[in-house]
Amino acid sequence: MHRSYQPILPSSSKYLQQKWDDKYYEEHRGLVKEAKPMVDTKAPRTYVHLHLNLKKLQKDEERLATIERDNRLFLEKVAFIMRTKGRVDNANSAETKSLSQERRQRELLRVTQENRDILRRIRDTRPMYRNEKLSKDWDQNLKYMEGIAAYAPVVPDKKEKEKEQEKEQEKEKGKGKKTEKKDRKKSEKSSDKGGDKSARSEQTDAAAASEHGDSHPDEEKEEKEQENAD
């Protein structure tokens, strides 16, 4: 076969040239097969810790464990209540204590005492102005105004004031009479009730005396008067 082989370059031995060419070709094909691509077209790598979150699974397991424990305790309590009549466990013997309670009480007492003192001073104070003096000054001013003015000033007469005062007094007297009438009616009603009670009590006493054979005190008086007359 080496005789029919035609090398590209001239050679002294076709046999050796064919053998070397075949060797070079096999090496070339091996390099081609082992050559790595310049562009990576493979699928991306998958990381386990991204797809499987172990911390989340641990938290879920702990949460389920706490729920199961609470449910078990709740069932135990319900079963105990069903077996027995149950009990109340909400007793609280703790006392509320305040560090500033005494101070607040003292402050409250101080404020109340100050208010009492202010009220006492207000009640004990005497008025600075007197109505009599003010009325006299006003009458004097009216006289001055009448002497100075060209026309007499329009001032309400004293008679009208007196009439208004009399009307107010009559209204107050009427109110007082109405209250007295109401009080009299109440007293009459109470006296009527008391009289009815006393009459009933006298009737019951007379019936009891007649049952026991005793005589009424008025009848005894009449008998004594008749004996004295005889």
PDB file of C-alpha atoms in Angstrom:
ATOM      1  CA  MET A   1       0.000   0.000   0.000  1.00  0.00           C
ATOM      2  CA  HIS A   2       2.915   2.280   0.631  1.00  0.00           C
ATOM      3  CA  ARG A   3       3.752   2.069  -3.063  1.00  0.00           C
ATOM      4  CA  SER A   4       0.424   3.650  -4.073  1.00  0.00           C
ATOM      5  CA  TYR A   5       0.703   6.370  -1.401  1.00  0.00           C
ATOM      6  CA  GLN A   6       1.510   9.770  -2.813  1.00  0.00           C
ATOM      7  CA  PRO A   7       3.026  12.113  -0.226  1.00  0.00           C
ATOM      8  CA  ILE A   8       2.511  15.841  -0.436  1.00  0.00           C
ATOM      9  CA  LEU A   9       6.187  16.614  -0.202  1.00  0.00           C
ATOM     10  CA  PRO A  10       8.843  14.651  -1.938  1.00  0.00           C
ATOM     11  CA  SER A  11      10.436  11.921   0.182  1.00  0.00           C
ATOM     12  CA  SER A  12      13.074   9.241  -0.233  1.00  0.00           C
ATOM     13  CA  SER A  13      10.890   6.507   1.332  1.00  0.00           C
ATOM     14  CA  LYS A  14       7.145   6.332   0.790  1.00  0.00           C
ATOM     15  CA  TYR A  15       6.755   3.773   3.545  1.00  0.00           C
ATOM     16  CA  LEU A  16       8.261   5.933   6.259  1.00  0.00           C
ATOM     17  CA  GLN A  17       6.501   9.013   4.974  1.00  0.00           C
ATOM     18  CA  GLN A  18       3.100   7.291   5.149  1.00  0.00           C
ATOM     19  CA  LYS A  19       3.839   6.022   8.611  1.00  0.00           C
ATOM     20  CA  TRP A  20       4.788   9.497   9.840  1.00  0.00           C
ATOM     21  CA  ASP A  21       1.819  11.149   8.172  1.00  0.00           C
ATOM     22  CA  ASP A  22      -0.590   8.656   9.793  1.00  0.00           C
ATOM     23  CA  LYS A  23       0.979   9.289  13.172  1.00  0.00           C
ATOM     24  CA  TYR A  24       0.667  13.065  12.780  1.00  0.00           C
ATOM     25  CA  TYR A  25      -2.923  12.699  11.637  1.00  0.00           C
ATOM     26  CA  GLU A  26      -3.856  10.538  14.666  1.00  0.00           C
ATOM     27  CA  GLU A  27      -2.212  13.069  16.974  1.00  0.00           C
ATOM     28  CA  HIS A  28      -4.139  15.848  15.257  1.00  0.00           C
ATOM     29  CA  ARG A  29      -7.436  13.974  15.627  1.00  0.00           C
ATOM     30  CA  GLY A  30      -6.671  13.373  19.302  1.00  0.00           C
ATOM     31  CA  LEU A  31      -5.988  17.039  19.865  1.00  0.00           C
ATOM     32  CA  VAL A  32      -9.191  17.963  18.066  1.00  0.00           C
ATOM     33  CA  LYS A  33     -11.206  15.621  20.275  1.00  0.00           C
ATOM     34  CA  GLU A  34      -9.584  16.855  23.447  1.00  0.00           C
ATOM     35  CA  ALA A  35      -9.843  20.541  22.487  1.00  0.00           C
ATOM     36  CA  LYS A  36     -12.058  22.602  24.844  1.00  0.00           C
ATOM     37  CA  PRO A  37     -14.590  25.071  23.430  1.00  0.00           C
ATOM     38  CA  MET A  38     -14.039  28.790  23.863  1.00  0.00           C
ATOM     39  CA  VAL A  39     -17.775  29.321  24.712  1.00  0.00           C
ATOM     40  CA  ASP A  40     -19.232  27.374  27.682  1.00  0.00           C
ATOM     41  CA  THR A  41     -22.590  26.033  26.505  1.00  0.00           C
ATOM     42  CA  LYS A  42     -23.144  23.609  29.397  1.00  0.00           C
ATOM     43  CA  ALA A  43     -25.991  23.970  31.928  1.00  0.00           C
ATOM     44  CA  PRO A  44     -25.185  26.025  35.051  1.00  0.00           C
ATOM     45  CA  ARG A  45     -24.176  24.288  38.228  1.00  0.00           C
ATOM     46  CA  THR A  46     -26.805  23.601  40.869  1.00  0.00           C
ATOM     47  CA  TYR A  47     -26.003  24.363  44.524  1.00  0.00           C
ATOM     48  CA  VAL A  48     -27.705  22.254  47.160  1.00  0.00           C
ATOM     49  CA  HIS A  49     -27.760  24.899  49.915  1.00  0.00           C
ATOM     50  CA  LEU A  50     -29.801  27.205  47.673  1.00  0.00           C
ATOM     51  CA  HIS A  51     -32.514  24.649  46.881  1.00  0.00           C
ATOM     52  CA  LEU A  52     -32.619  22.962  50.288  1.00  0.00           C
ATOM     53  CA  ASN A  53     -32.887  25.466  53.211  1.00  0.00           C
ATOM     54  CA  LEU A  54     -32.002  23.397  56.260  1.00  0.00           C
ATOM     55  CA  LYS A  55     -32.407  26.290  58.727  1.00  0.00           C
ATOM     56  CA  LYS A  56     -36.000  26.856  57.601  1.00  0.00           C
ATOM     57  CA  LEU A  57     -36.749  23.162  58.018  1.00  0.00           C
ATOM     58  CA  GLN A  58     -35.281  23.263  61.528  1.00  0.00           C
ATOM     59  CA  LYS A  59     -37.446  26.257  62.507  1.00  0.00           C
ATOM     60  CA  ASP A  60     -40.549  24.573  61.124  1.00  0.00           C
ATOM     61  CA  GLU A  61     -39.825  21.445  63.138  1.00  0.00           C
ATOM     62  CA  GLU A  62     -39.320  23.477  66.326  1.00  0.00           C
ATOM     63  CA  ARG A  63     -42.579  25.383  65.740  1.00  0.00           C
ATOM     64  CA  LEU A  64     -44.502  22.161  65.219  1.00  0.00           C
ATOM     65  CA  ALA A  65     -42.939  20.723  68.365  1.00  0.00           C
ATOM     66  CA  THR A  66     -44.067  23.716  70.467  1.00  0.00           C
ATOM     67  CA  ILE A  67     -47.581  23.490  69.003  1.00  0.00           C
ATOM     68  CA  GLU A  68     -47.775  19.801  69.822  1.00  0.00           C
ATOM     69  CA  ARG A  69     -46.552  20.429  73.363  1.00  0.00           C
ATOM     70  CA  ASP A  70     -49.116  23.209  73.932  1.00  0.00           C
ATOM     71  CA  ASN A  71     -51.880  21.005  72.557  1.00  0.00           C
ATOM     72  CA  ARG A  72     -50.853  18.169  74.837  1.00  0.00           C
ATOM     73  CA  LEU A  73     -50.860  20.423  77.903  1.00  0.00           C
ATOM     74  CA  PHE A  74     -54.244  21.837  76.907  1.00  0.00           C
ATOM     75  CA  LEU A  75     -55.688  18.345  76.518  1.00  0.00           C
ATOM     76  CA  GLU A  76     -54.319  17.355  79.919  1.00  0.00           C
ATOM     77  CA  LYS A  77     -55.978  20.375  81.538  1.00  0.00           C
ATOM     78  CA  VAL A  78     -59.295  19.692  79.804  1.00  0.00           C
ATOM     79  CA  ALA A  79     -59.155  16.054  80.870  1.00  0.00           C
ATOM     80  CA  PHE A  80     -58.424  17.073  84.475  1.00  0.00           C
ATOM     81  CA  ILE A  81     -61.378  19.492  84.454  1.00  0.00           C
ATOM     82  CA  MET A  82     -63.653  16.785  83.042  1.00  0.00           C
ATOM     83  CA  ARG A  83     -62.528  14.302  85.701  1.00  0.00           C
ATOM     84  CA  THR A  84     -62.934  16.796  88.542  1.00  0.00           C
ATOM     85  CA  LYS A  85     -65.068  19.897  89.118  1.00  0.00           C
ATOM     86  CA  GLY A  86     -62.243  22.185  88.157  1.00  0.00           C
ATOM     87  CA  ARG A  87     -60.542  24.841  90.227  1.00  0.00           C
ATOM     88  CA  VAL A  88     -59.756  28.520  90.086  1.00  0.00           C
ATOM     89  CA  ASP A  89     -56.060  29.316  89.898  1.00  0.00           C
ATOM     90  CA  ASN A  90     -56.284  33.066  89.324  1.00  0.00           C
ATOM     91  CA  ALA A  91     -55.734  34.080  92.954  1.00  0.00           C
ATOM     92  CA  ASN A  92     -53.286  36.943  93.223  1.00  0.00           C
ATOM     93  CA  SER A  93     -52.034  37.728  96.710  1.00  0.00           C
ATOM     94  CA  ALA A  94     -49.656  40.435  95.545  1.00  0.00           C
ATOM     95  CA  GLU A  95     -50.306  43.887  96.950  1.00  0.00           C
ATOM     96  CA  THR A  96     -49.819  46.975  94.883  1.00  0.00           C
ATOM     97  CA  LYS A  97     -47.251  49.214  96.474  1.00  0.00           C
ATOM     98  CA  SER A  98     -46.367  52.718  95.482  1.00  0.00           C
ATOM     99  CA  LEU A  99     -43.234  54.528  96.549  1.00  0.00           C
ATOM    100  CA  SER A 100     -44.864  57.944  96.139  1.00  0.00           C
ATOM    101  CA  GLN A 101     -48.221  57.196  97.800  1.00  0.00           C
ATOM    102  CA  GLU A 102     -47.430  59.019 101.050  1.00  0.00           C
ATOM    103  CA  ARG A 103     -46.050  62.005  99.174  1.00  0.00           C
ATOM    104  CA  ARG A 104     -49.153  62.226  97.008  1.00  0.00           C
ATOM    105  CA  GLN A 105     -51.379  62.028 100.090  1.00  0.00           C
ATOM    106  CA  ARG A 106     -49.455  64.851 101.765  1.00  0.00           C
ATOM    107  CA  GLU A 107     -49.723  66.916  98.593  1.00  0.00           C
ATOM    108  CA  LEU A 108     -53.473  66.307  98.441  1.00  0.00           C
ATOM    109  CA  LEU A 109     -53.916  67.342 102.082  1.00  0.00           C
ATOM    110  CA  ARG A 110     -51.876  70.480 101.485  1.00  0.00           C
ATOM    111  CA  VAL A 111     -53.949  71.451  98.446  1.00  0.00           C
ATOM    112  CA  THR A 112     -57.246  70.848 100.269  1.00  0.00           C
ATOM    113  CA  GLN A 113     -56.067  72.946 103.214  1.00  0.00           C
ATOM    114  CA  GLU A 114     -55.067  75.786 100.907  1.00  0.00           C
ATOM    115  CA  ASN A 115     -58.461  75.640  99.191  1.00  0.00           C
ATOM    116  CA  ARG A 116     -60.202  75.813 102.559  1.00  0.00           C
ATOM    117  CA  ASP A 117     -58.125  78.807 103.590  1.00  0.00           C
ATOM    118  CA  ILE A 118     -58.915  80.581 100.317  1.00  0.00           C
ATOM    119  CA  LEU A 119     -62.640  79.869 100.735  1.00  0.00           C
ATOM    120  CA  ARG A 120     -62.566  81.141 104.326  1.00  0.00           C
ATOM    121  CA  ARG A 121     -60.802  84.344 103.281  1.00  0.00           C
ATOM    122  CA  ILE A 122     -63.318  84.893 100.480  1.00  0.00           C
ATOM    123  CA  ARG A 123     -66.215  84.465 102.887  1.00  0.00           C
ATOM    124  CA  ASP A 124     -64.685  86.674 105.565  1.00  0.00           C
ATOM    125  CA  THR A 125     -63.826  89.549 103.248  1.00  0.00           C
ATOM    126  CA  ARG A 126     -65.996  92.635 103.483  1.00  0.00           C
ATOM    127  CA  PRO A 127     -67.212  94.476 100.395  1.00  0.00           C
ATOM    128  CA  MET A 128     -65.267  97.558  99.373  1.00  0.00           C
ATOM    129  CA  TYR A 129     -68.339  99.307  97.914  1.00  0.00           C
ATOM    130  CA  ARG A 130     -71.637 100.052  99.600  1.00  0.00           C
ATOM    131  CA  ASN A 131     -74.921 100.122  97.732  1.00  0.00           C
ATOM    132  CA  GLU A 132     -76.245 103.027  99.792  1.00  0.00           C
ATOM    133  CA  LYS A 133     -73.291 105.194  98.949  1.00  0.00           C
ATOM    134  CA  LEU A 134     -73.481 104.271  95.274  1.00  0.00           C
ATOM    135  CA  SER A 135     -77.201 105.124  95.136  1.00  0.00           C
ATOM    136  CA  LYS A 136     -76.579 108.485  96.820  1.00  0.00           C
ATOM    137  CA  ASP A 137     -73.809 109.286  94.337  1.00  0.00           C
ATOM    138  CA  TRP A 138     -76.096 108.362  91.463  1.00  0.00           C
ATOM    139  CA  ASP A 139     -78.859 110.624  92.762  1.00  0.00           C
ATOM    140  CA  GLN A 140     -76.363 113.454  93.085  1.00  0.00           C
ATOM    141  CA  ASN A 141     -75.155 112.868  89.529  1.00  0.00           C
ATOM    142  CA  LEU A 142     -78.736 112.958  88.310  1.00  0.00           C
ATOM    143  CA  LYS A 143     -79.202 116.348  89.969  1.00  0.00           C
ATOM    144  CA  TYR A 144     -76.075 117.629  88.258  1.00  0.00           C
ATOM    145  CA  MET A 145     -77.291 116.279  84.913  1.00  0.00           C
ATOM    146  CA  GLU A 146     -80.683 117.966  85.352  1.00  0.00           C
ATOM    147  CA  GLY A 147     -78.972 121.282  86.127  1.00  0.00           C
ATOM    148  CA  ILE A 148     -76.578 121.100  83.169  1.00  0.00           C
ATOM    149  CA  ALA A 149     -78.688 119.493  80.422  1.00  0.00           C
ATOM    150  CA  ALA A 150     -80.904 121.603  78.158  1.00  0.00           C
ATOM    151  CA  TYR A 151     -83.552 118.889  78.269  1.00  0.00           C
ATOM    152  CA  ALA A 152     -84.429 116.740  81.213  1.00  0.00           C
ATOM    153  CA  PRO A 153     -82.663 113.346  80.967  1.00  0.00           C
ATOM    154  CA  VAL A 154     -84.843 110.282  80.602  1.00  0.00           C
ATOM    155  CA  VAL A 155     -84.485 108.537  83.927  1.00  0.00           C
ATOM    156  CA  PRO A 156     -86.896 105.945  85.327  1.00  0.00           C
ATOM    157  CA  ASP A 157     -89.016 107.367  88.136  1.00  0.00           C
ATOM    158  CA  LYS A 158     -88.702 106.129  91.651  1.00  0.00           C
ATOM    159  CA  LYS A 159     -92.371 105.226  91.630  1.00  0.00           C
ATOM    160  CA  GLU A 160     -91.835 102.789  88.805  1.00  0.00           C
ATOM    161  CA  LYS A 161     -88.913 101.259  90.675  1.00  0.00           C
ATOM    162  CA  GLU A 162     -91.063 100.955  93.765  1.00  0.00           C
ATOM    163  CA  LYS A 163     -93.835  99.311  91.751  1.00  0.00           C
ATOM    164  CA  GLU A 164     -91.413  96.796  90.301  1.00  0.00           C
ATOM    165  CA  GLN A 165     -90.085  96.044  93.776  1.00  0.00           C
ATOM    166  CA  GLU A 166     -93.652  95.612  95.073  1.00  0.00           C
ATOM    167  CA  LYS A 167     -94.448  93.220  92.222  1.00  0.00           C
ATOM    168  CA  GLU A 168     -91.367  91.169  93.016  1.00  0.00           C
ATOM    169  CA  GLN A 169     -92.300  91.081  96.693  1.00  0.00           C
ATOM    170  CA  GLU A 170     -95.870  90.002  95.809  1.00  0.00           C
ATOM    171  CA  LYS A 171     -94.488  87.212  93.632  1.00  0.00           C
ATOM    172  CA  GLU A 172     -92.276  86.050  96.475  1.00  0.00           C
ATOM    173  CA  LYS A 173     -95.223  86.181  98.895  1.00  0.00           C
ATOM    174  CA  GLY A 174     -97.358  84.164  96.463  1.00  0.00           C
ATOM    175  CA  LYS A 175     -94.626  81.566  96.205  1.00  0.00           C
ATOM    176  CA  GLY A 176     -94.390  81.439 100.001  1.00  0.00           C
ATOM    177  CA  LYS A 177     -98.171  80.995 100.317  1.00  0.00           C
ATOM    178  CA  LYS A 178     -98.139  78.175  97.793  1.00  0.00           C
ATOM    179  CA  THR A 179     -95.393  76.407  99.712  1.00  0.00           C
ATOM    180  CA  GLU A 180     -97.321  76.920 102.981  1.00  0.00           C
ATOM    181  CA  LYS A 181    -100.470  75.439 101.421  1.00  0.00           C
ATOM    182  CA  LYS A 182     -98.517  72.453 100.197  1.00  0.00           C
ATOM    183  CA  ASP A 183     -97.022  71.963 103.649  1.00  0.00           C
ATOM    184  CA  ARG A 184    -100.462  72.221 105.251  1.00  0.00           C
ATOM    185  CA  LYS A 185    -101.901  69.666 102.861  1.00  0.00           C
ATOM    186  CA  LYS A 186     -99.028  67.312 103.615  1.00  0.00           C
ATOM    187  CA  SER A 187     -99.468  67.795 107.368  1.00  0.00           C
ATOM    188  CA  GLU A 188    -103.274  67.262 107.072  1.00  0.00           C
ATOM    189  CA  LYS A 189    -102.727  64.081 105.113  1.00  0.00           C
ATOM    190  CA  SER A 190    -100.242  62.822 107.685  1.00  0.00           C
ATOM    191  CA  SER A 191    -102.605  63.783 110.537  1.00  0.00           C
ATOM    192  CA  ASP A 192    -105.517  62.030 108.794  1.00  0.00           C
ATOM    193  CA  LYS A 193    -103.421  58.946 108.459  1.00  0.00           C
ATOM    194  CA  GLY A 194    -102.398  59.217 112.123  1.00  0.00           C
ATOM    195  CA  GLY A 195    -106.040  59.722 113.166  1.00  0.00           C
ATOM    196  CA  ASP A 196    -107.140  56.712 111.195  1.00  0.00           C
ATOM    197  CA  LYS A 197    -104.410  54.697 112.843  1.00  0.00           C
ATOM    198  CA  SER A 198    -105.390  55.948 116.320  1.00  0.00           C
ATOM    199  CA  ALA A 199    -109.095  55.221 115.660  1.00  0.00           C
ATOM    200  CA  ARG A 200    -108.214  51.762 114.484  1.00  0.00           C
ATOM    201  CA  SER A 201    -106.078  51.208 117.568  1.00  0.00           C
ATOM    202  CA  GLU A 202    -108.953  52.411 119.829  1.00  0.00           C
ATOM    203  CA  GLN A 203    -111.382  50.081 118.083  1.00  0.00           C
ATOM    204  CA  THR A 204    -109.036  47.158 118.516  1.00  0.00           C
ATOM    205  CA  ASP A 205    -108.519  48.035 122.214  1.00  0.00           C
ATOM    206  CA  ALA A 206    -112.300  48.254 122.772  1.00  0.00           C
ATOM    207  CA  ALA A 207    -112.857  44.932 121.058  1.00  0.00           C
ATOM    208  CA  ALA A 208    -110.150  43.324 123.158  1.00  0.00           C
ATOM    209  CA  ALA A 209    -111.626  44.816 126.340  1.00  0.00           C
ATOM    210  CA  SER A 210    -115.124  43.584 125.457  1.00  0.00           C
ATOM    211  CA  GLU A 211    -113.719  40.141 124.873  1.00  0.00           C
ATOM    212  CA  HIS A 212    -112.044  40.114 128.292  1.00  0.00           C
ATOM    213  CA  GLY A 213    -115.136  41.656 129.993  1.00  0.00           C
ATOM    214  CA  ASP A 214    -113.481  44.980 130.713  1.00  0.00           C
ATOM    215  CA  SER A 215    -115.466  48.262 130.393  1.00  0.00           C
ATOM    216  CA  HIS A 216    -114.447  51.320 128.455  1.00  0.00           C
ATOM    217  CA  PRO A 217    -112.902  54.138 130.525  1.00  0.00           C
ATOM    218  CA  ASP A 218    -115.633  56.584 129.337  1.00  0.00           C
ATOM    219  CA  GLU A 219    -118.336  54.250 130.566  1.00  0.00           C
ATOM    220  CA  GLU A 220    -116.584  53.992 133.947  1.00  0.00           C
ATOM    221  CA  LYS A 221    -116.547  57.790 134.243  1.00  0.00           C
ATOM    222  CA  GLU A 222    -120.298  57.989 133.462  1.00  0.00           C
ATOM    223  CA  GLU A 223    -121.106  55.372 136.108  1.00  0.00           C
ATOM    224  CA  LYS A 224    -119.097  57.237 138.751  1.00  0.00           C
ATOM    225  CA  GLU A 225    -120.857  60.537 137.888  1.00  0.00           C
ATOM    226  CA  GLN A 226    -124.257  58.832 138.208  1.00  0.00           C
ATOM    227  CA  GLU A 227    -123.326  57.419 141.633  1.00  0.00           C
ATOM    228  CA  ASN A 228    -122.148  60.840 142.848  1.00  0.00           C
ATOM    229  CA  ALA A 229    -125.463  62.375 141.630  1.00  0.00           C
ATOM    230  CA  ASP A 230    -127.488  59.776 143.529  1.00  0.00           C
TER     231      ASP A 230
END
